[in-house]
Coordinates of C-alpha atoms and ligand atoms in Angstrom, one line a residue:
M3 CA -44.3 67.7 -13.0
E4 CA -44.3 68.2 -9.2
V5 CA -42.4 65.5 -7.2
D6 CA -44.0 64.3 -4.0
R7 CA -40.7 63.7 -2.1
R8 CA -42.2 61.6 0.7
A9 CA -44.1 59.3 -1.8
F10 CA -41.0 59.0 -3.9
I11 CA -38.7 58.0 -0.9
A12 CA -41.4 55.6 0.4
S13 CA -41.5 54.0 -3.1
L14 CA -37.8 53.2 -2.8
G15 CA -38.1 51.6 0.6
G16 CA -37.7 54.6 2.9
T17 CA -34.8 57.0 3.8
A18 CA -32.5 54.2 4.9
A19 CA -32.7 52.5 1.5
V20 CA -32.2 55.8 -0.3
S21 CA -29.1 56.6 1.8
I22 CA -27.2 53.6 0.4
M23 CA -28.1 54.4 -3.3
D24 CA -25.5 56.2 -5.4
H25 CA -26.3 59.3 -7.3
E26 CA -26.9 57.6 -10.6
A27 CA -29.2 55.0 -9.1
K28 CA -31.3 57.8 -7.4
A29 CA -31.5 59.8 -10.7
E30 CA -32.7 56.7 -12.6
A31 CA -35.2 55.8 -9.9
L32 CA -36.6 59.4 -10.0
E33 CA -37.0 59.3 -13.7
H34 CA -38.8 55.9 -13.6
W35 CA -41.1 57.2 -10.8
M36 CA -42.0 60.3 -12.8
E37 CA -42.7 58.3 -15.9
E38 CA -45.1 56.1 -13.9
R39 CA -46.9 59.1 -12.5
L40 CA -47.2 60.6 -16.0
D41 CA -48.7 57.4 -17.3
E42 CA -51.2 57.4 -14.4
A43 CA -52.2 61.0 -15.1
V44 CA -52.8 60.2 -18.8
G45 CA -54.8 57.1 -17.9
Q46 CA -57.0 59.1 -15.5
Q47 CA -57.6 61.7 -18.2
G48 CA -59.0 59.1 -20.5
A49 CA -61.3 57.9 -17.7
T50 CA -62.9 61.3 -17.0
P51 CA -66.4 61.7 -18.4
Q52 CA -66.6 63.0 -21.9
K53 CA -67.3 66.7 -22.2
F54 CA -70.0 67.5 -24.7
P55 CA -70.3 70.9 -26.4
S56 CA -73.2 73.3 -25.8
A57 CA -75.5 74.2 -28.6
A58 CA -74.0 77.7 -28.6
E59 CA -70.5 76.3 -29.0
L60 CA -71.6 74.3 -32.0
E61 CA -73.3 77.4 -33.5
A62 CA -70.1 79.3 -33.1
Q63 CA -68.4 76.7 -35.4
I64 CA -70.7 77.7 -38.4
E65 CA -68.3 80.4 -39.6
T66 CA -65.2 78.1 -39.2
R67 CA -66.4 75.8 -42.1
S68 CA -66.6 76.1 -45.8
Y69 CA -69.9 74.0 -45.9
R70 CA -73.1 73.7 -43.8
R71 CA -73.6 70.5 -41.8
G72 CA -76.9 69.7 -43.4
V73 CA -75.4 69.1 -46.8
G74 CA -75.5 65.6 -48.3
N75 CA -72.4 63.3 -48.4
L76 CA -72.3 63.2 -52.2
F77 CA -71.9 67.0 -52.4
V78 CA -69.1 67.7 -49.9
N79 CA -66.0 66.0 -48.7
T80 CA -66.1 67.0 -45.0
R81 CA -62.6 65.5 -44.5
G82 CA -61.2 68.2 -46.7
G83 CA -60.0 66.1 -49.6
M84 CA -61.0 66.3 -53.2
M85 CA -64.0 64.6 -54.8
K86 CA -63.8 61.3 -56.7
K87 CA -65.3 60.8 -60.1
L88 CA -68.5 58.8 -59.6
P89 CA -69.1 55.6 -61.6
P90 CA -71.9 56.0 -64.2
M91 CA -75.3 54.6 -63.3
P92 CA -76.9 51.9 -65.5
K93 CA -79.8 52.9 -67.7
N94 CA -82.6 51.2 -65.8
A95 CA -81.1 51.7 -62.4
T96 CA -82.4 49.6 -59.5
L97 CA -82.3 50.2 -55.8
K98 CA -79.4 47.7 -55.7
D99 CA -77.5 49.9 -58.2
F100 CA -78.0 53.0 -56.1
F101 CA -76.8 51.1 -53.0
E102 CA -73.6 49.9 -54.8
L103 CA -72.8 53.1 -56.8
R104 CA -74.2 56.0 -54.7
F105 CA -75.0 55.0 -51.1
A106 CA -72.0 52.8 -50.6
P107 CA -70.6 51.8 -48.2
A108 CA -74.0 52.2 -46.4
N109 CA -72.6 50.3 -43.5
H110 CA -74.8 52.0 -40.9
V111 CA -78.1 51.2 -42.6
L112 CA -77.0 47.6 -43.5
Q113 CA -76.1 47.0 -39.8
S114 CA -79.4 48.5 -38.7
A115 CA -81.4 46.2 -41.0
T116 CA -79.2 43.2 -40.2
R117 CA -80.1 43.7 -36.5
A118 CA -83.8 44.1 -37.3
L119 CA -83.7 40.9 -39.4
K120 CA -81.9 38.9 -36.6
T121 CA -84.3 40.0 -33.9
G122 CA -87.3 39.0 -36.0
M123 CA -88.8 42.4 -36.8
S124 CA -91.5 42.8 -39.5
E125 CA -90.4 43.0 -43.1
E126 CA -91.7 46.6 -43.2
V127 CA -89.5 47.5 -40.3
V128 CA -86.5 45.7 -41.8
L129 CA -87.0 47.6 -45.0
A130 CA -87.3 50.9 -43.2
C131 CA -84.1 50.2 -41.3
L132 CA -82.4 49.4 -44.6
L133 CA -83.5 52.7 -46.1
H134 CA -83.8 55.0 -43.1
D135 CA -80.7 57.2 -43.6
V136 CA -79.6 56.7 -47.3
V137 CA -81.1 60.1 -48.3
Q138 CA -78.2 61.6 -46.4
S139 CA -76.2 61.1 -49.5
M140 CA -78.3 64.0 -50.9
I141 CA -79.3 66.0 -47.8
K142 CA -78.9 65.5 -44.0
V143 CA -81.1 68.2 -42.5
D144 CA -84.6 66.9 -41.9
H145 CA -83.6 63.6 -43.4
G146 CA -86.6 61.7 -42.0
W147 CA -89.0 63.7 -44.2
W148 CA -86.7 63.8 -47.2
G149 CA -86.1 60.1 -46.9
A150 CA -89.8 59.3 -46.7
Q151 CA -90.5 61.4 -49.7
L152 CA -87.7 59.7 -51.7
F153 CA -89.2 56.2 -51.0
E154 CA -92.9 56.9 -50.7
P155 CA -93.9 55.9 -54.3
Y156 CA -92.1 52.5 -54.0
I157 CA -92.5 51.0 -50.5
P158 CA -95.3 50.1 -48.0
E159 CA -97.0 52.9 -46.1
K160 CA -95.7 51.6 -42.8
S161 CA -92.1 51.7 -44.0
T162 CA -92.5 55.3 -45.2
F163 CA -94.1 56.2 -41.8
A164 CA -91.1 54.6 -40.0
I165 CA -88.5 56.4 -42.1
K166 CA -90.3 59.8 -41.9
Y167 CA -90.7 59.8 -38.1
H168 CA -87.5 58.0 -36.9
Q169 CA -85.8 61.4 -37.1
A170 CA -88.1 63.0 -34.4
L171 CA -88.1 59.9 -32.1
R172 CA -84.3 60.0 -31.9
F173 CA -84.6 62.9 -29.5
Y174 CA -87.0 61.1 -27.1
P175 CA -85.8 58.1 -25.0
D176 CA -88.1 55.2 -24.5
S177 CA -86.4 52.7 -22.1
D178 CA -89.4 50.3 -22.3
A179 CA -88.6 49.9 -26.0
G180 CA -84.9 49.8 -25.4
Y181 CA -84.0 53.2 -26.7
E182 CA -81.8 55.7 -24.7
Y183 CA -80.8 59.2 -25.8
P184 CA -77.5 58.7 -27.8
D185 CA -74.2 60.2 -26.8
Q186 CA -73.8 61.0 -30.5
Y187 CA -76.6 63.5 -30.3
L188 CA -75.0 65.2 -27.2
R189 CA -71.9 65.6 -29.4
I190 CA -73.5 66.8 -32.6
F191 CA -76.5 68.9 -31.3
G192 CA -75.0 70.0 -27.9
H193 CA -75.8 68.8 -24.4
D194 CA -78.4 71.5 -23.9
Y195 CA -80.1 71.3 -27.3
V196 CA -83.9 71.6 -27.3
P197 CA -85.5 70.2 -30.4
P198 CA -87.6 72.8 -32.4
P199 CA -91.4 72.9 -32.0
H200 CA -92.1 70.9 -35.2
I201 CA -90.0 68.0 -33.9
E202 CA -91.7 68.1 -30.5
S203 CA -95.3 68.2 -31.9
T204 CA -94.4 65.4 -34.4
Y205 CA -93.1 63.3 -31.5
K206 CA -96.4 63.8 -29.5
M207 CA -98.4 62.9 -32.6
V208 CA -96.4 59.7 -33.3
R209 CA -96.3 58.7 -29.6
N210 CA -100.1 58.3 -29.7
H211 CA -100.2 56.8 -33.2
K212 CA -101.1 53.1 -33.7
W213 CA -97.9 52.7 -35.8
Y214 CA -95.7 54.3 -33.1
M215 CA -93.5 51.1 -32.8
E216 CA -92.6 51.2 -36.5
P217 CA -90.3 54.3 -36.3
R218 CA -89.4 53.5 -32.7
L219 CA -87.9 50.2 -33.8
V220 CA -85.9 52.0 -36.4
T221 CA -84.4 54.1 -33.6
V222 CA -83.8 51.0 -31.5
N223 CA -81.7 49.4 -34.3
D224 CA -80.0 52.8 -35.0
L225 CA -78.2 52.5 -31.6
Y226 CA -76.3 49.4 -32.5
A227 CA -75.4 50.3 -36.0
F228 CA -72.1 52.1 -35.9
D229 CA -69.6 49.2 -35.8
Q230 CA -66.9 50.0 -38.3
N231 CA -65.7 46.4 -38.4
A232 CA -69.0 44.6 -39.0
K233 CA -69.2 42.7 -42.2
V234 CA -72.5 43.4 -43.9
S235 CA -74.0 43.1 -47.4
L236 CA -77.3 43.8 -49.2
D237 CA -77.7 40.1 -50.1
P238 CA -79.8 39.0 -47.1
F239 CA -82.4 41.7 -48.0
T240 CA -82.9 40.7 -51.7
D241 CA -86.1 38.8 -51.0
I242 CA -87.6 41.6 -48.8
I243 CA -86.7 44.2 -51.4
G244 CA -88.3 42.0 -54.1
R245 CA -91.5 41.6 -52.1
H246 CA -91.9 45.2 -50.9
F247 CA -89.9 47.6 -53.2
K248 CA -91.8 48.5 -56.4
Q249 CA -88.9 48.7 -58.8
P250 CA -89.9 50.9 -61.8
K251 CA -89.0 49.2 -65.1
E252 CA -87.7 52.5 -66.6
G253 CA -85.2 52.7 -63.8
L254 CA -85.3 55.0 -60.7
G255 CA -85.2 58.6 -61.8
N256 CA -86.9 57.9 -65.2
D257 CA -90.4 56.8 -64.1
N258 CA -92.0 60.3 -63.5
S259 CA -92.8 59.4 -59.9
P260 CA -93.2 62.4 -57.5
S261 CA -89.6 61.7 -56.3
A262 CA -88.0 60.8 -59.7
H263 CA -86.0 64.1 -59.6
M264 CA -84.5 63.2 -56.2
W265 CA -83.2 59.9 -57.7
R266 CA -81.8 61.9 -60.6
T267 CA -80.1 64.3 -58.2
I268 CA -78.5 61.4 -56.4
A269 CA -77.5 59.8 -59.7
N270 CA -76.0 63.0 -61.1
P271 CA -74.7 65.3 -58.3
D272 CA -72.1 66.8 -60.7
A273 CA -74.8 68.4 -62.9
P274 CA -74.2 72.2 -62.6
L275 CA -78.0 72.9 -62.7
Ligands
LIG308 FE1 -81.6 58.9 -39.1
LIG309 FE1 -79.5 55.9 -38.5

């Protein structure tokens, strides 16, 4: 560290004050002064604006990983540890069972839905918020479409619409609705990322759709839903699930619906084929 002699002497009260200090006192003062400057420098570093990667930098990371970023949480431990044995699913598994045994802790979606409920949004939107990202336990890439497909046989059309299209709307701010482009996306897609054509054309279609606000409100609640300390549970949503989720009596995965295989995949991710 470079020492600014004039600033250091001035901090001690000028040359006259320094001239009456003994050698040890001067050394101690210098050490103290340098520590303070170091603390300042570290503090300033924390205050500088965050630097986000470019899309090319993120692409260059592909060959540094043993997995692809689009894979679902149930299939890879991105922190590098080993897998845990999953608890068995009950025979006639319900949505609640999947929340507790496969989607848990599901903090993000529970916080999203809690915010939707508190701000008086429609039950279709609350339900969409509750379900909007849980398919990421199976697959992350294109999760809006995958998620909509998973839930389509069981929930209102408006909720399916909201889940399907929230993914595309995340790339397009709407300050009137209270949605700004998230820092998280600058971090994970790159500051210069341009969404692919299918996302852009989807956005244009949804922007002019009479149900635009359904997926838009999912993105609005998305923003506030990453608080690690929030205490959330599925209980406040029991009635909404009861009214709007068509629980099959055979159990999810056993009802031959168009997405039953997806539920079985989530229930049994250890199956080799
Ligand atoms: Fe999402
Ligand atoms: Fe989300």
